[in-house]
mmCIF file of C-alpha atoms in Angstrom:
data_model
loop_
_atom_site.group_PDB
_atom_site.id
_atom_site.type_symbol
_atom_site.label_atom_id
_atom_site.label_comp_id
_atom_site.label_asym_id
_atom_site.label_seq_id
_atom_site.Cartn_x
_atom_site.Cartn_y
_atom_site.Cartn_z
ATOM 1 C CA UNK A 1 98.112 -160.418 -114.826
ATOM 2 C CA UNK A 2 98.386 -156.379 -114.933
ATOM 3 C CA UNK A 3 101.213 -154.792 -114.687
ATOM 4 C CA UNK A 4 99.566 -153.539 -110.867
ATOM 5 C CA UNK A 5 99.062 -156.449 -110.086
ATOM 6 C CA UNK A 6 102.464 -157.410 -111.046
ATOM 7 C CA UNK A 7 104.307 -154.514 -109.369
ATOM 8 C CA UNK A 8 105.847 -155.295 -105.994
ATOM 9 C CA UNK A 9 104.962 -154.230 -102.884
ATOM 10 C CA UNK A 10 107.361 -151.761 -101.454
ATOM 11 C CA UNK A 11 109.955 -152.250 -98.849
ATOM 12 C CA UNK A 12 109.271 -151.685 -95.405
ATOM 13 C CA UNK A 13 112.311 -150.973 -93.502
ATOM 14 C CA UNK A 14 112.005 -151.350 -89.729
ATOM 15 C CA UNK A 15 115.327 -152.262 -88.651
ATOM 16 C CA UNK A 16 118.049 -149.881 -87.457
ATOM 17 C CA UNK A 17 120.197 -148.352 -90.077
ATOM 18 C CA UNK A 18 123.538 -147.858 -89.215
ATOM 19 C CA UNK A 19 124.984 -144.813 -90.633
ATOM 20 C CA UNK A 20 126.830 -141.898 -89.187
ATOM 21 C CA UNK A 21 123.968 -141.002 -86.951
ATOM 22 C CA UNK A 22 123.970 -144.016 -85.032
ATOM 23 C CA UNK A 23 124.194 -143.656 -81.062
ATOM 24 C CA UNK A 24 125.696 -145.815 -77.967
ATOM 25 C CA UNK A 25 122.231 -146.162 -77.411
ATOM 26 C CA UNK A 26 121.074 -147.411 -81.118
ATOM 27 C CA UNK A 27 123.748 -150.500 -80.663
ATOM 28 C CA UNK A 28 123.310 -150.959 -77.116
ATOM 29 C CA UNK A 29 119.729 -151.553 -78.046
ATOM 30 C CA UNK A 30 120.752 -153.950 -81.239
ATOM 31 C CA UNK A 31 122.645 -155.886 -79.080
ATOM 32 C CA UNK A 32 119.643 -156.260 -76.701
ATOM 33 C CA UNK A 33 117.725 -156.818 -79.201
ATOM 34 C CA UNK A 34 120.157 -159.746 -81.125
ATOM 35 C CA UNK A 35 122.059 -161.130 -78.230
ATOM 36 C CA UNK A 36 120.939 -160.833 -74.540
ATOM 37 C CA UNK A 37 118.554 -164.113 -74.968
ATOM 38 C CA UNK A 38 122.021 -165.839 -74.717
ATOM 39 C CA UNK A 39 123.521 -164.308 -71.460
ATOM 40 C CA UNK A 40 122.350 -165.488 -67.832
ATOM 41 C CA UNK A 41 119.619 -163.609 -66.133
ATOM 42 C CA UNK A 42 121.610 -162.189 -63.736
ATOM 43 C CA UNK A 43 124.315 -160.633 -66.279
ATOM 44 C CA UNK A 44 121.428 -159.156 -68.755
ATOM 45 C CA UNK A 45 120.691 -157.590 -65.411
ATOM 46 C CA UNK A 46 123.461 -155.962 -64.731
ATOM 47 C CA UNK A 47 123.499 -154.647 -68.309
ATOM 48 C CA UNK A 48 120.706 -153.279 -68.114
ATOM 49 C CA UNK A 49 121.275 -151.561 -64.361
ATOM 50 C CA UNK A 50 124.792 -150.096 -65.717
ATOM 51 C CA UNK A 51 123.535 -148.888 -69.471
ATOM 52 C CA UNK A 52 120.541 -147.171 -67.486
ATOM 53 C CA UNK A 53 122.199 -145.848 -64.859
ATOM 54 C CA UNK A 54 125.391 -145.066 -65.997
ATOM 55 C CA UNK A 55 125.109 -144.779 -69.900
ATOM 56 C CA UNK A 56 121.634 -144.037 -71.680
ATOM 57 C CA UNK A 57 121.694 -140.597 -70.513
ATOM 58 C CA UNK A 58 125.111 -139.518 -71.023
ATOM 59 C CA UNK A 59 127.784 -141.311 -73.314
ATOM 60 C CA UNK A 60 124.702 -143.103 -74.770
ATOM 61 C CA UNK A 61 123.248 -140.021 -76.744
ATOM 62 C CA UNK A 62 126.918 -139.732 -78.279
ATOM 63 C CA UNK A 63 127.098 -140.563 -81.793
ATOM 64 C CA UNK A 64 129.111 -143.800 -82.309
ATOM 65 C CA UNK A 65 130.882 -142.004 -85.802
ATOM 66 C CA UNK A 66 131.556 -138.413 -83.694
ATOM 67 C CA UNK A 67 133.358 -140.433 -80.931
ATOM 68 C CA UNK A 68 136.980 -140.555 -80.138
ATOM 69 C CA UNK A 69 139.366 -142.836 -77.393
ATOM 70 C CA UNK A 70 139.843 -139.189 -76.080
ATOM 71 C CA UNK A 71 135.648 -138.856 -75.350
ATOM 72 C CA UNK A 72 135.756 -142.308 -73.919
ATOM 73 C CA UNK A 73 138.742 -142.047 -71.473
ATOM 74 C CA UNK A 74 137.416 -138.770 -70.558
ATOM 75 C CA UNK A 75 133.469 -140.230 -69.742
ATOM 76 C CA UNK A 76 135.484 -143.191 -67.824
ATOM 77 C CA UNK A 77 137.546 -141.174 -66.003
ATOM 78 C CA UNK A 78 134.581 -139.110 -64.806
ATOM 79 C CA UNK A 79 132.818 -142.152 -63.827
ATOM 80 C CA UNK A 80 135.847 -143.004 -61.116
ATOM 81 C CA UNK A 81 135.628 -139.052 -59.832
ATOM 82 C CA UNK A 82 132.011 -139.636 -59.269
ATOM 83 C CA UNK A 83 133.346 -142.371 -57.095
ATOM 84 C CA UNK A 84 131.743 -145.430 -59.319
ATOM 85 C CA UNK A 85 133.943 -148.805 -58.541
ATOM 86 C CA UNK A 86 136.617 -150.052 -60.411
ATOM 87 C CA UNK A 87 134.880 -153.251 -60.744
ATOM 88 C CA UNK A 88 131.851 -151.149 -62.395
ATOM 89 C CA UNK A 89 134.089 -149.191 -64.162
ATOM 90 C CA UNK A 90 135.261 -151.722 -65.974
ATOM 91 C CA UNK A 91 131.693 -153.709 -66.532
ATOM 92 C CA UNK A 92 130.618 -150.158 -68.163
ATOM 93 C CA UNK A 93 133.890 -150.017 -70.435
ATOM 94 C CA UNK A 94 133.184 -153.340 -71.404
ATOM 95 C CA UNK A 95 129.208 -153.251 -72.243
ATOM 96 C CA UNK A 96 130.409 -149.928 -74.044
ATOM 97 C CA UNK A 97 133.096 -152.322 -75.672
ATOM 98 C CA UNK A 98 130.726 -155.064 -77.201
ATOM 99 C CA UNK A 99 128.100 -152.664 -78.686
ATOM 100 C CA UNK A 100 130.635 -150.457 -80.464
ATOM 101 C CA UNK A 101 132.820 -153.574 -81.597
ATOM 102 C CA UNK A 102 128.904 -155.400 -82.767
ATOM 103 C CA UNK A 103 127.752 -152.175 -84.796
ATOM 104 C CA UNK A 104 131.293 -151.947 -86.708
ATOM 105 C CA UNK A 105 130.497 -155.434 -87.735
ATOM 106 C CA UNK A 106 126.806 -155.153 -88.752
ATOM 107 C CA UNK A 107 127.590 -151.839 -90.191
ATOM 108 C CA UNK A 108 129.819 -153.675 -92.362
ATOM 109 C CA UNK A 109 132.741 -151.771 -91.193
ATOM 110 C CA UNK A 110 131.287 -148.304 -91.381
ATOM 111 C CA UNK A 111 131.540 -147.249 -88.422
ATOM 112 C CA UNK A 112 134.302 -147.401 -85.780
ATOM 113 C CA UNK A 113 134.893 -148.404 -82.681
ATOM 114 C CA UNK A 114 136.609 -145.878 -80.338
ATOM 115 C CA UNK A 115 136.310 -148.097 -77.330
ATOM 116 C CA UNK A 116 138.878 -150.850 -79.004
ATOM 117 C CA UNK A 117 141.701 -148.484 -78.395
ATOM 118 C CA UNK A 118 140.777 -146.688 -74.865
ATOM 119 C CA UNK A 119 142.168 -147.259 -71.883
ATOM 120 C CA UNK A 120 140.753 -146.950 -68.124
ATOM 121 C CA UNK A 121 141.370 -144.814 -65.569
ATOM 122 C CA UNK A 122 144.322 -146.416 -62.416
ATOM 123 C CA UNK A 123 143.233 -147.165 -59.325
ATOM 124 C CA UNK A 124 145.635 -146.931 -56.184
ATOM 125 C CA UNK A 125 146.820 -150.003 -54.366
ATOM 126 C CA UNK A 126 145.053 -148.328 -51.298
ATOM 127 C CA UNK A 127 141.752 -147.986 -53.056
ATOM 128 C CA UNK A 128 141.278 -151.442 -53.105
ATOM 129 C CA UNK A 129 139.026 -153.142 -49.997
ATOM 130 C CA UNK A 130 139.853 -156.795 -50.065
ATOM 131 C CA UNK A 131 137.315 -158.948 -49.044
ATOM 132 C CA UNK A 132 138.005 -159.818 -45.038
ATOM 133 C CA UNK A 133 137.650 -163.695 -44.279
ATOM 134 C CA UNK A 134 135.843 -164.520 -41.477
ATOM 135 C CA UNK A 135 137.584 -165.606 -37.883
ATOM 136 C CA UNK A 136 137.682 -169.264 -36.839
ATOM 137 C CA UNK A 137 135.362 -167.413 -34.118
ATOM 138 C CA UNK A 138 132.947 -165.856 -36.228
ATOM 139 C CA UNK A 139 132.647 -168.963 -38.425
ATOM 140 C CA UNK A 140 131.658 -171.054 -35.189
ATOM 141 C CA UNK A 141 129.116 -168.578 -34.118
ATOM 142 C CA UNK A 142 127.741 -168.349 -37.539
ATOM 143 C CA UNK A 143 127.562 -172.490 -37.975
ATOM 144 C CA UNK A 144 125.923 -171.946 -34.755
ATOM 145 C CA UNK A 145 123.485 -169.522 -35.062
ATOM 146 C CA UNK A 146 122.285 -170.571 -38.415
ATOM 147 C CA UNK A 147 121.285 -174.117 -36.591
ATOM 148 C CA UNK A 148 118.829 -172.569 -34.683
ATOM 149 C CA UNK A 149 117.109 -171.068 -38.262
ATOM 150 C CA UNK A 150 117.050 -173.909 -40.117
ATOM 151 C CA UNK A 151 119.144 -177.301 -40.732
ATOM 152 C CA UNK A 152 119.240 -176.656 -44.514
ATOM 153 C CA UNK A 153 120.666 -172.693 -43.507
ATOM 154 C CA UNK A 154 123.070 -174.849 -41.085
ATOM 155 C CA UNK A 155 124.955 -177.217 -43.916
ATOM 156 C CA UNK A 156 124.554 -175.150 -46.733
ATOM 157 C CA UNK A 157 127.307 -172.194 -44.792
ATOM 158 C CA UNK A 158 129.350 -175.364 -43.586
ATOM 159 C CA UNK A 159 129.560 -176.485 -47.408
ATOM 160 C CA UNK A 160 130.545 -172.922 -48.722
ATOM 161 C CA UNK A 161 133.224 -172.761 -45.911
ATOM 162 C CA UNK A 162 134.227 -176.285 -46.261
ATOM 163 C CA UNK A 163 134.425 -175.868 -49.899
ATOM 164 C CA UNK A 164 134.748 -172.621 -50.952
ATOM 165 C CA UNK A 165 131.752 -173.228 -53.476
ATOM 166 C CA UNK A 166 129.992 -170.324 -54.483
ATOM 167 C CA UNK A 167 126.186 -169.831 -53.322
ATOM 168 C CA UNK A 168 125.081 -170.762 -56.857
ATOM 169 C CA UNK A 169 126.714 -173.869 -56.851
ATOM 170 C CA UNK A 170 125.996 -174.994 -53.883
ATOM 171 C CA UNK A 171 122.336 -174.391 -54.666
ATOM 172 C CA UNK A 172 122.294 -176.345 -57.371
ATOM 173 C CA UNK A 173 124.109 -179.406 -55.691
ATOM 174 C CA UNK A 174 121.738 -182.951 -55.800
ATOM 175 C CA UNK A 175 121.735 -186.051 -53.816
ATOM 176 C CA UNK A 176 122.776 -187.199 -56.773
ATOM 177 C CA UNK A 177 126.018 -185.412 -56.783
ATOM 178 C CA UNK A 178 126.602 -186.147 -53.107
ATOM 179 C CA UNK A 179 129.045 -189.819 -52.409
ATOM 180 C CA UNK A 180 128.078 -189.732 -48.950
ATOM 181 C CA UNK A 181 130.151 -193.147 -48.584
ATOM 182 C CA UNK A 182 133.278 -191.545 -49.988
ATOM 183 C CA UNK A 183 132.669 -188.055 -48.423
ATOM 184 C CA UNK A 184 132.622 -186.050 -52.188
ATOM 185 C CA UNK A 185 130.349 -183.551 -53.749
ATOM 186 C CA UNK A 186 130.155 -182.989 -57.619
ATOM 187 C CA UNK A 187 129.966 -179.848 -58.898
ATOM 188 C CA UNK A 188 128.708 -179.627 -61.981
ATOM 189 C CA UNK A 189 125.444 -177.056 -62.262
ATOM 190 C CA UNK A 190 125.171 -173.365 -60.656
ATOM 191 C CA UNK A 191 121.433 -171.336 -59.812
ATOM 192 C CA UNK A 192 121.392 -167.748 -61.272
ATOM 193 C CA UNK A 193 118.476 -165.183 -60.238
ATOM 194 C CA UNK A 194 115.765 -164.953 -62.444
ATOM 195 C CA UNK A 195 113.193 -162.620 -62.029
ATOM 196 C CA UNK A 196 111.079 -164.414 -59.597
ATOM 197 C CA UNK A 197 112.494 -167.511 -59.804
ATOM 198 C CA UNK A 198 115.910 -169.423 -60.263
ATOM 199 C CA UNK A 199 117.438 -171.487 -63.214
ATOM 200 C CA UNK A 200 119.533 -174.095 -63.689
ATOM 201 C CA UNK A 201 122.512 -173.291 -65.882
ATOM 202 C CA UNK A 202 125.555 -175.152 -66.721
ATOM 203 C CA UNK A 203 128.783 -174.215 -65.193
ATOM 204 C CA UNK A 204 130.706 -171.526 -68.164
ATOM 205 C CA UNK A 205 134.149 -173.618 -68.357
ATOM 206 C CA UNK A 206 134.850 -177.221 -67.946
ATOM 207 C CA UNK A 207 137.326 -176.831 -65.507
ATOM 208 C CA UNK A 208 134.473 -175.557 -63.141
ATOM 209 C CA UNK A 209 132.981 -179.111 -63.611
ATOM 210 C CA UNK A 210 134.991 -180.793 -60.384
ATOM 211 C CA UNK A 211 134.964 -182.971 -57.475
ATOM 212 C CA UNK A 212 135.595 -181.856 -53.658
ATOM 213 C CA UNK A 213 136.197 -183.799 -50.720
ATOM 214 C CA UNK A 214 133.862 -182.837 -47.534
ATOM 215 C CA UNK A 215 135.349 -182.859 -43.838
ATOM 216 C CA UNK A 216 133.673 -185.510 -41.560
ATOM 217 C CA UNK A 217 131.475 -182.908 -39.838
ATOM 218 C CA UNK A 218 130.077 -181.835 -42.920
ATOM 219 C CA UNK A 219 129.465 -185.141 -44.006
ATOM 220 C CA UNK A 220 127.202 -185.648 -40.999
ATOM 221 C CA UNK A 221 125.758 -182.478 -41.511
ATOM 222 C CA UNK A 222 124.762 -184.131 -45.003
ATOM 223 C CA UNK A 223 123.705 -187.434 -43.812
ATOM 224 C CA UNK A 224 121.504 -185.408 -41.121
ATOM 225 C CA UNK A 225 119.787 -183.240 -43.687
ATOM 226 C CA UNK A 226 118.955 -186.304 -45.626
ATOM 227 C CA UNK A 227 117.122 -187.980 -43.573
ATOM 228 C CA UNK A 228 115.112 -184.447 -42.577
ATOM 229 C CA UNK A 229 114.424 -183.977 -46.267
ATOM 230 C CA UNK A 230 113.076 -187.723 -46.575
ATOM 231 C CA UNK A 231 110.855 -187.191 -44.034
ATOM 232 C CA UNK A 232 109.733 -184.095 -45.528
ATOM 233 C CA UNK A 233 108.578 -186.363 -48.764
ATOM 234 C CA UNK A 234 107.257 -188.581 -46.761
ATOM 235 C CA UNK A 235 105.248 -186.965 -44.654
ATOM 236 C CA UNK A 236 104.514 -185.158 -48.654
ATOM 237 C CA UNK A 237 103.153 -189.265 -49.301
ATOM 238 C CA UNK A 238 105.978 -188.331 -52.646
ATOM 239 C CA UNK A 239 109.471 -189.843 -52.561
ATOM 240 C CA UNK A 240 113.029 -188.012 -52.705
ATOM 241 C CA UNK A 241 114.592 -188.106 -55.981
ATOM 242 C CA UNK A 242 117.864 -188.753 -56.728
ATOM 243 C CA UNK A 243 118.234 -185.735 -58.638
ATOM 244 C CA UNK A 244 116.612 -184.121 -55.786
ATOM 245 C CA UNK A 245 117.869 -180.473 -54.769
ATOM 246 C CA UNK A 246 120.595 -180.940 -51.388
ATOM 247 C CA UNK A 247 118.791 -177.963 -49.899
ATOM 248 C CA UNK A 248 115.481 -177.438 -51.555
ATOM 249 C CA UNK A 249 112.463 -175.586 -49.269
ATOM 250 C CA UNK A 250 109.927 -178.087 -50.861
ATOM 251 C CA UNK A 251 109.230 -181.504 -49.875
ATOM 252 C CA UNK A 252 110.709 -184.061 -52.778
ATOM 253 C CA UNK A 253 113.408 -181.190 -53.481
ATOM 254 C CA UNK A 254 112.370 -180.470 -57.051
ATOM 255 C CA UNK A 255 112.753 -176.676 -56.854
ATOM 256 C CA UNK A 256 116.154 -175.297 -56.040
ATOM 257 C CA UNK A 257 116.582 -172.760 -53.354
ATOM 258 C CA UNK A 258 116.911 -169.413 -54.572
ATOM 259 C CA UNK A 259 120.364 -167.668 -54.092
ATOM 260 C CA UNK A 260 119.204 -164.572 -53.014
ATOM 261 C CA UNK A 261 117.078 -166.570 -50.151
ATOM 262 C CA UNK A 262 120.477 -167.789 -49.308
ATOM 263 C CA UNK A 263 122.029 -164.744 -48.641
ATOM 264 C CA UNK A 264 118.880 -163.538 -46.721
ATOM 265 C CA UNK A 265 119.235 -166.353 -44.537
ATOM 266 C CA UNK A 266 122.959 -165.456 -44.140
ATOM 267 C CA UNK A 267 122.053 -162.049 -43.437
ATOM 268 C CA UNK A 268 119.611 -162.984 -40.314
ATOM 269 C CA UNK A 269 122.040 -165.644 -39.317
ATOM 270 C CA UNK A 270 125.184 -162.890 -38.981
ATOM 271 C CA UNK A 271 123.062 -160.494 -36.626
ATOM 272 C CA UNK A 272 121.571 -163.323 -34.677
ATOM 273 C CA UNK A 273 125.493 -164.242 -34.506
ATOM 274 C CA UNK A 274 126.283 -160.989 -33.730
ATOM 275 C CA UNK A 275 129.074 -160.888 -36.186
ATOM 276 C CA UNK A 276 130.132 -157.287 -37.902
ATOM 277 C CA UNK A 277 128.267 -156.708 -41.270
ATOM 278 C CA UNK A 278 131.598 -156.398 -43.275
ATOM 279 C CA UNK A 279 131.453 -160.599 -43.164
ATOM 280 C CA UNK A 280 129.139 -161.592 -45.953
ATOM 281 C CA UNK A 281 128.267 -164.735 -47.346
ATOM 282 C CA UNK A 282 130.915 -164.372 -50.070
ATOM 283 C CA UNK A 283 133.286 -164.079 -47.290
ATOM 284 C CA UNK A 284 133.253 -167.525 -46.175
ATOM 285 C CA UNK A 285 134.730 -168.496 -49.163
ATOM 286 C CA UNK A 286 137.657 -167.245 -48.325
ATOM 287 C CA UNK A 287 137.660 -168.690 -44.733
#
């Protein structure tokens, strides 16, 4: 063999090298890159809204290395006078946060992380909306006006106010899941948005893994939809599964319902009701 031949091939290098000219952008992309297969749907999402929206184009051309908890407080603090949302606030400091705190560690240290010692902006007692809960009144006209839309509409909203499930949980719920003889419901799965579709994911902690106990008028509400959605099959010439979706749109309930149909449904069902539009679906929750 030649000493050509022998020679090696030179070294490519296509990934990211982290050095003082890194950006918020560089790691924000990284982490993309080498991380957001993990997260749900709906959070890589919301990433990806707040780093376009709120970060690419401003704090994200900053150089990680050139960065102090001075330029951070003073980008966060702009983002409240520009009247962003705590809430969002926060979900920026925090995407800001894990990028900064992934590129110390895969730059072996090199670089820092001014985001480890900054600290948001306070919020006044009376900036805070709380979330109204719905009147005994509004709840009846909603049960009621959501019967007229669909049965499936009808005893999903009784569940969430019965329960206090949230609209992913409740979508996920199977016959399976449902003791119709002891009047409980098993929670144990949640439906996040997909693009175009839904998934199945399990719940994040254990302790959301739990049993509630259904009022009698739910329970019929249940044993009512059943036999609507074994008809459905039926008249489908397929048979209703045990692990059947509670309040699928398709006969045999092997699809979920989306969420986001959910709260469409909900939204219809409030102006038929002629409730006030600062009741949403998250709302009954709290009823």
């Amino acid at each position: 063999m030649s000493e050509q031949e022998a020679k090696p091939a030179p070294i490519v290098e296509t990934e990211l090298r982290w050095n003082s000219a890194t950006t918020i952008n560089d790691a924000i992309v990284a982490w993309r890159d080498n991380g957001w297969a993990d997260l749900s749907p709906s959070r890589t999402r919301r990433y990806e809204s707040l780093w376009n929206v709120q970060i690419k184009d401003s704090i994200g051309r900053r150089r990680i290395a050139s960065l102090s908890s001075y330029d951070v407080e003073k980008y966060l603090r702009s983002l409240k006078d520009d009247g962003l949302a705590e809430a969002s606030v926060r979900q920026v400091r925090a995407v800001l946060g894990r990028a900064c705190r992934l590129a110390r560690k895969w730059s072996g240290g090199a670089l820092p992380n001014p985001i480890a010692d900054s600290e948001l902006p306070s919020w006044s007692i009376e900036s805070h909306v709380p979330v109204r809960a719905p009147s005994l009144d509004e709840v009846q006209r909603l049960l009621v006006g959501a019967q007229s839309l669909d049965p499936r509409i009808s005893c999903i909203l009784r569940l969430i106010v019965a329960t206090g499930t949230c609209r992913g949980e409740a979508c996920a719920i199977r016959w399976s899941d449902c003791d119709l003889m002891l009047g409980t419901i098993r929670i144990d799965e949640s439906i996040v948005s997909n693009k175009g579709s839904a998934t199945v994911k399990s719940p994040k902690t254990r302790a959301s893994i739990r049993s509630v106990a259904i009022d009698e008028g739910t329970l019929d509400e249940l044993v009512r939809l059943r036999k609507i959605q074994e008809n459905l099959a039926q008249a489908a010439d397929i048979t209703l599964d045990a692990d059947a979706f509670v309040f699928s749109f398709g006969p045999g309930g092997l699809a979920p319902p989306h969420p986001d149909s959910i709260s469409h449904a909900f939204t219809r069902t409030r102006t038929q009701a002629g409730v006030g539009d600062d009741i949403h679906l998250h709302s009954l929750r709290h009823f």
